[in-house]
GROMACS .gro file of C-alpha atoms in nm:
model
  222
    1UNK     CA    1  -1.170  -1.053  -1.392
    2UNK     CA    2  -1.085  -0.692  -1.467
    3UNK     CA    3  -0.906  -0.447  -1.241
    4UNK     CA    4  -0.950  -0.074  -1.281
    5UNK     CA    5  -0.647   0.093  -1.128
    6UNK     CA    6  -0.379   0.362  -1.138
    7UNK     CA    7  -0.027   0.209  -1.141
    8UNK     CA    8   0.111   0.478  -0.909
    9UNK     CA    9  -0.160   0.485  -0.645
   10UNK     CA   10  -0.102   0.325  -0.307
   11UNK     CA   11  -0.431   0.139  -0.292
   12UNK     CA   12  -0.389   0.009  -0.647
   13UNK     CA   13  -0.039  -0.123  -0.581
   14UNK     CA   14  -0.170  -0.329  -0.292
   15UNK     CA   15  -0.384  -0.524  -0.536
   16UNK     CA   16  -0.152  -0.536  -0.837
   17UNK     CA   17   0.146  -0.654  -0.629
   18UNK     CA   18  -0.072  -0.924  -0.475
   19UNK     CA   19  -0.207  -1.040  -0.812
   20UNK     CA   20   0.127  -1.041  -0.991
   21UNK     CA   21   0.308  -1.201  -0.699
   22UNK     CA   22   0.047  -1.474  -0.663
   23UNK     CA   23   0.054  -1.530  -1.043
   24UNK     CA   24  -0.317  -1.450  -1.080
   25UNK     CA   25  -0.404  -1.328  -1.432
   26UNK     CA   26  -0.631  -1.029  -1.474
   27UNK     CA   27  -0.747  -0.786  -1.737
   28UNK     CA   28  -0.649  -0.429  -1.669
   29UNK     CA   29  -0.807  -0.093  -1.723
   30UNK     CA   30  -0.583   0.202  -1.637
   31UNK     CA   31  -0.759   0.487  -1.459
   32UNK     CA   32  -0.521   0.782  -1.444
   33UNK     CA   33  -0.580   0.991  -1.136
   34UNK     CA   34  -0.352   1.263  -1.272
   35UNK     CA   35  -0.561   1.285  -1.588
   36UNK     CA   36  -0.888   1.291  -1.395
   37UNK     CA   37  -1.014   0.957  -1.528
   38UNK     CA   38  -1.159   0.877  -1.187
   39UNK     CA   39  -1.405   1.166  -1.225
   40UNK     CA   40  -1.541   1.048  -1.560
   41UNK     CA   41  -1.907   0.948  -1.566
   42UNK     CA   42  -1.841   0.591  -1.680
   43UNK     CA   43  -1.597   0.531  -1.396
   44UNK     CA   44  -1.825   0.693  -1.138
   45UNK     CA   45  -2.091   0.447  -1.250
   46UNK     CA   46  -1.855   0.172  -1.132
   47UNK     CA   47  -1.748   0.345  -0.813
   48UNK     CA   48  -1.936   0.660  -0.710
   49UNK     CA   49  -1.654   0.735  -0.466
   50UNK     CA   50  -1.433   0.809  -0.766
   51UNK     CA   51  -1.150   0.598  -0.625
   52UNK     CA   52  -0.931   0.314  -0.745
   53UNK     CA   53  -0.902   0.020  -0.748
   54UNK     CA   54  -1.222  -0.148  -0.861
   55UNK     CA   55  -1.244  -0.521  -0.929
   56UNK     CA   56  -1.511  -0.658  -1.162
   57UNK     CA   57  -1.538  -1.037  -1.176
   58UNK     CA   58  -1.639  -1.219  -1.492
   59UNK     CA   59  -1.993  -1.262  -1.357
   60UNK     CA   60  -2.026  -0.888  -1.294
   61UNK     CA   61  -1.955  -0.896  -0.921
   62UNK     CA   62  -1.798  -0.561  -0.836
   63UNK     CA   63  -1.579  -0.477  -0.537
   64UNK     CA   64  -1.392  -0.168  -0.420
   65UNK     CA   65  -1.140  -0.108  -0.138
   66UNK     CA   66  -0.802  -0.274  -0.179
   67UNK     CA   67  -0.800  -0.486   0.136
   68UNK     CA   68  -1.150  -0.616   0.061
   69UNK     CA   69  -1.042  -0.707  -0.292
   70UNK     CA   70  -0.738  -0.908  -0.191
   71UNK     CA   71  -0.928  -1.080   0.092
   72UNK     CA   72  -1.202  -1.179  -0.151
   73UNK     CA   73  -0.954  -1.323  -0.401
   74UNK     CA   74  -0.751  -1.501  -0.134
   75UNK     CA   75  -1.059  -1.664   0.020
   76UNK     CA   76  -1.208  -1.759  -0.314
   77UNK     CA   77  -0.885  -1.925  -0.424
   78UNK     CA   78  -0.783  -2.066  -0.085
   79UNK     CA   79  -0.448  -1.888  -0.084
   80UNK     CA   80  -0.202  -1.932   0.201
   81UNK     CA   81  -0.151  -1.554   0.208
   82UNK     CA   82  -0.475  -1.543   0.409
   83UNK     CA   83  -0.443  -1.841   0.645
   84UNK     CA   84  -0.733  -2.068   0.734
   85UNK     CA   85  -0.654  -2.085   1.105
   86UNK     CA   86  -0.885  -1.833   1.278
   87UNK     CA   87  -0.615  -1.689   1.505
   88UNK     CA   88  -0.357  -1.663   1.230
   89UNK     CA   89  -0.616  -1.495   1.011
   90UNK     CA   90  -0.702  -1.256   1.294
   91UNK     CA   91  -0.335  -1.155   1.318
   92UNK     CA   92  -0.332  -1.078   0.948
   93UNK     CA   93  -0.652  -0.875   0.981
   94UNK     CA   94  -0.503  -0.690   1.278
   95UNK     CA   95  -0.191  -0.593   1.082
   96UNK     CA   96  -0.390  -0.491   0.774
   97UNK     CA   97  -0.611  -0.267   0.988
   98UNK     CA   98  -0.304  -0.118   1.162
   99UNK     CA   99  -0.140  -0.027   0.833
  100UNK     CA  100  -0.458   0.131   0.698
  101UNK     CA  101  -0.544   0.329   1.012
  102UNK     CA  102  -0.279   0.425   1.269
  103UNK     CA  103   0.018   0.396   1.034
  104UNK     CA  104  -0.152   0.546   0.729
  105UNK     CA  105  -0.271   0.859   0.909
  106UNK     CA  106   0.076   0.970   1.013
  107UNK     CA  107   0.314   0.812   0.762
  108UNK     CA  108   0.100   0.869   0.453
  109UNK     CA  109  -0.167   1.135   0.506
  110UNK     CA  110   0.022   1.377   0.730
  111UNK     CA  111   0.372   1.318   0.593
  112UNK     CA  112   0.424   1.151   0.257
  113UNK     CA  113   0.119   1.293   0.080
  114UNK     CA  114   0.222   1.647   0.174
  115UNK     CA  115   0.504   1.606  -0.079
  116UNK     CA  116   0.281   1.460  -0.349
  117UNK     CA  117  -0.075   1.593  -0.355
  118UNK     CA  118  -0.120   1.945  -0.496
  119UNK     CA  119  -0.399   2.027  -0.252
  120UNK     CA  120  -0.150   1.970   0.030
  121UNK     CA  121   0.171   2.103  -0.123
  122UNK     CA  122  -0.007   2.434  -0.189
  123UNK     CA  123  -0.098   2.490   0.176
  124UNK     CA  124   0.047   2.786   0.365
  125UNK     CA  125   0.412   2.702   0.449
  126UNK     CA  126   0.349   2.722   0.824
  127UNK     CA  127   0.053   2.484   0.801
  128UNK     CA  128   0.250   2.250   0.578
  129UNK     CA  129   0.545   2.249   0.817
  130UNK     CA  130   0.316   2.170   1.111
  131UNK     CA  131   0.153   1.882   0.925
  132UNK     CA  132   0.488   1.738   0.825
  133UNK     CA  133   0.622   1.769   1.178
  134UNK     CA  134   0.326   1.583   1.324
  135UNK     CA  135   0.343   1.326   1.046
  136UNK     CA  136   0.716   1.265   1.082
  137UNK     CA  137   0.691   1.217   1.457
  138UNK     CA  138   0.404   0.972   1.423
  139UNK     CA  139   0.564   0.795   1.127
  140UNK     CA  140   0.883   0.735   1.324
  141UNK     CA  141   0.685   0.609   1.621
  142UNK     CA  142   0.492   0.354   1.417
  143UNK     CA  143   0.795   0.254   1.208
  144UNK     CA  144   0.964   0.160   1.536
  145UNK     CA  145   0.665  -0.056   1.623
  146UNK     CA  146   0.677  -0.218   1.279
  147UNK     CA  147   1.051  -0.272   1.304
  148UNK     CA  148   1.082  -0.405   1.657
  149UNK     CA  149   0.750  -0.566   1.737
  150UNK     CA  150   0.575  -0.665   1.414
  151UNK     CA  151   0.864  -0.776   1.190
  152UNK     CA  152   1.144  -0.831   1.440
  153UNK     CA  153   1.358  -1.126   1.330
  154UNK     CA  154   1.092  -1.270   1.101
  155UNK     CA  155   1.100  -1.231   0.722
  156UNK     CA  156   0.742  -1.102   0.703
  157UNK     CA  157   0.500  -0.899   0.911
  158UNK     CA  158   0.306  -1.199   1.040
  159UNK     CA  159   0.586  -1.452   1.055
  160UNK     CA  160   0.761  -1.689   0.819
  161UNK     CA  161   0.535  -1.659   0.515
  162UNK     CA  162   0.401  -1.367   0.316
  163UNK     CA  163   0.044  -1.262   0.393
  164UNK     CA  164  -0.203  -0.996   0.289
  165UNK     CA  165  -0.052  -0.775   0.559
  166UNK     CA  166   0.275  -0.751   0.366
  167UNK     CA  167   0.105  -0.645   0.044
  168UNK     CA  168  -0.093  -0.377   0.226
  169UNK     CA  169   0.198  -0.267   0.441
  170UNK     CA  170   0.466  -0.225   0.178
  171UNK     CA  171   0.246  -0.012  -0.047
  172UNK     CA  172   0.211   0.235   0.240
  173UNK     CA  173   0.567   0.219   0.372
  174UNK     CA  174   0.744   0.296   0.043
  175UNK     CA  175   0.556   0.626   0.017
  176UNK     CA  176   0.809   0.751   0.272
  177UNK     CA  177   1.056   0.784  -0.013
  178UNK     CA  178   0.877   1.104  -0.116
  179UNK     CA  179   0.948   1.245   0.231
  180UNK     CA  180   1.315   1.150   0.205
  181UNK     CA  181   1.296   0.852   0.438
  182UNK     CA  182   1.557   0.580   0.385
  183UNK     CA  183   1.455   0.368   0.690
  184UNK     CA  184   1.818   0.350   0.806
  185UNK     CA  185   1.704   0.365   1.169
  186UNK     CA  186   1.474   0.069   1.114
  187UNK     CA  187   1.694  -0.218   0.995
  188UNK     CA  188   1.424  -0.484   1.009
  189UNK     CA  189   1.198  -0.267   0.796
  190UNK     CA  190   1.480  -0.222   0.543
  191UNK     CA  191   1.542  -0.598   0.532
  192UNK     CA  192   1.169  -0.662   0.490
  193UNK     CA  193   1.152  -0.411   0.206
  194UNK     CA  194   1.443  -0.580   0.026
  195UNK     CA  195   1.272  -0.918   0.069
  196UNK     CA  196   0.954  -0.790  -0.093
  197UNK     CA  197   1.139  -0.601  -0.366
  198UNK     CA  198   1.310  -0.928  -0.464
  199UNK     CA  199   0.978  -1.105  -0.520
  200UNK     CA  200   0.870  -1.172  -0.880
  201UNK     CA  201   0.560  -0.956  -0.860
  202UNK     CA  202   0.740  -0.642  -0.746
  203UNK     CA  203   0.868  -0.495  -1.076
  204UNK     CA  204   0.539  -0.560  -1.253
  205UNK     CA  205   0.343  -0.373  -0.988
  206UNK     CA  206   0.587  -0.097  -0.896
  207UNK     CA  207   0.751   0.021  -1.218
  208UNK     CA  208   0.518   0.320  -1.246
  209UNK     CA  209   0.557   0.414  -0.880
  210UNK     CA  210   0.936   0.387  -0.889
  211UNK     CA  211   0.944   0.600  -1.202
  212UNK     CA  212   0.735   0.868  -1.029
  213UNK     CA  213   0.959   0.858  -0.722
  214UNK     CA  214   1.274   0.887  -0.933
  215UNK     CA  215   1.127   1.184  -1.119
  216UNK     CA  216   1.034   1.350  -0.791
  217UNK     CA  217   1.383   1.309  -0.649
  218UNK     CA  218   1.552   1.439  -0.962
  219UNK     CA  219   1.324   1.746  -0.963
  220UNK     CA  220   1.462   1.864  -0.630
  221UNK     CA  221   1.114   1.936  -0.493
  222UNK     CA  222   1.059   1.932  -0.119
   0.00000   0.00000   0.00000
């Protein structure tokens, strides 16, 4: 199978971390969002949305949307990261949906992306400040939920073993680094992050992202 992705993008890292961590081989095709590769005609033929990632199986089956991709692979391969028990699976689905809706809106779209995306960083300063204020308040609210109620004393979001929810969640959470978040007020989140960062798939999937974050911090931009 081949994965079309951008190493820095949030949605791409969900899939690449999952694949590397589960030791699933794949062919890669880098689609640089910064270079505009996602707007090229050949890529739009694969995904008219112009978004990464895109998975193309060896038989030509094509799939977009990161959570759909990792669910498909987990089901096809019978991976424990997407449990067979209906209620356990429902808990994973619930957490995945939470990360990609409630959490993403405030922590990513209204806060973290306002430090990254040119179309947001160029907004009028008053508008930008309002967006960041709303985002920071909502981010802190949902980080408290993640810290106290979803992770708690467990090593992972849904309990004792890693699931799809962790791969989706961490890709979104670490974006907070661009907004200067260190998660000091959320000790269970910090512990969870360290647990995931120690996994074998982490450096393979996050080298590009961590390089971009380091460059951002050294630039002094805010």
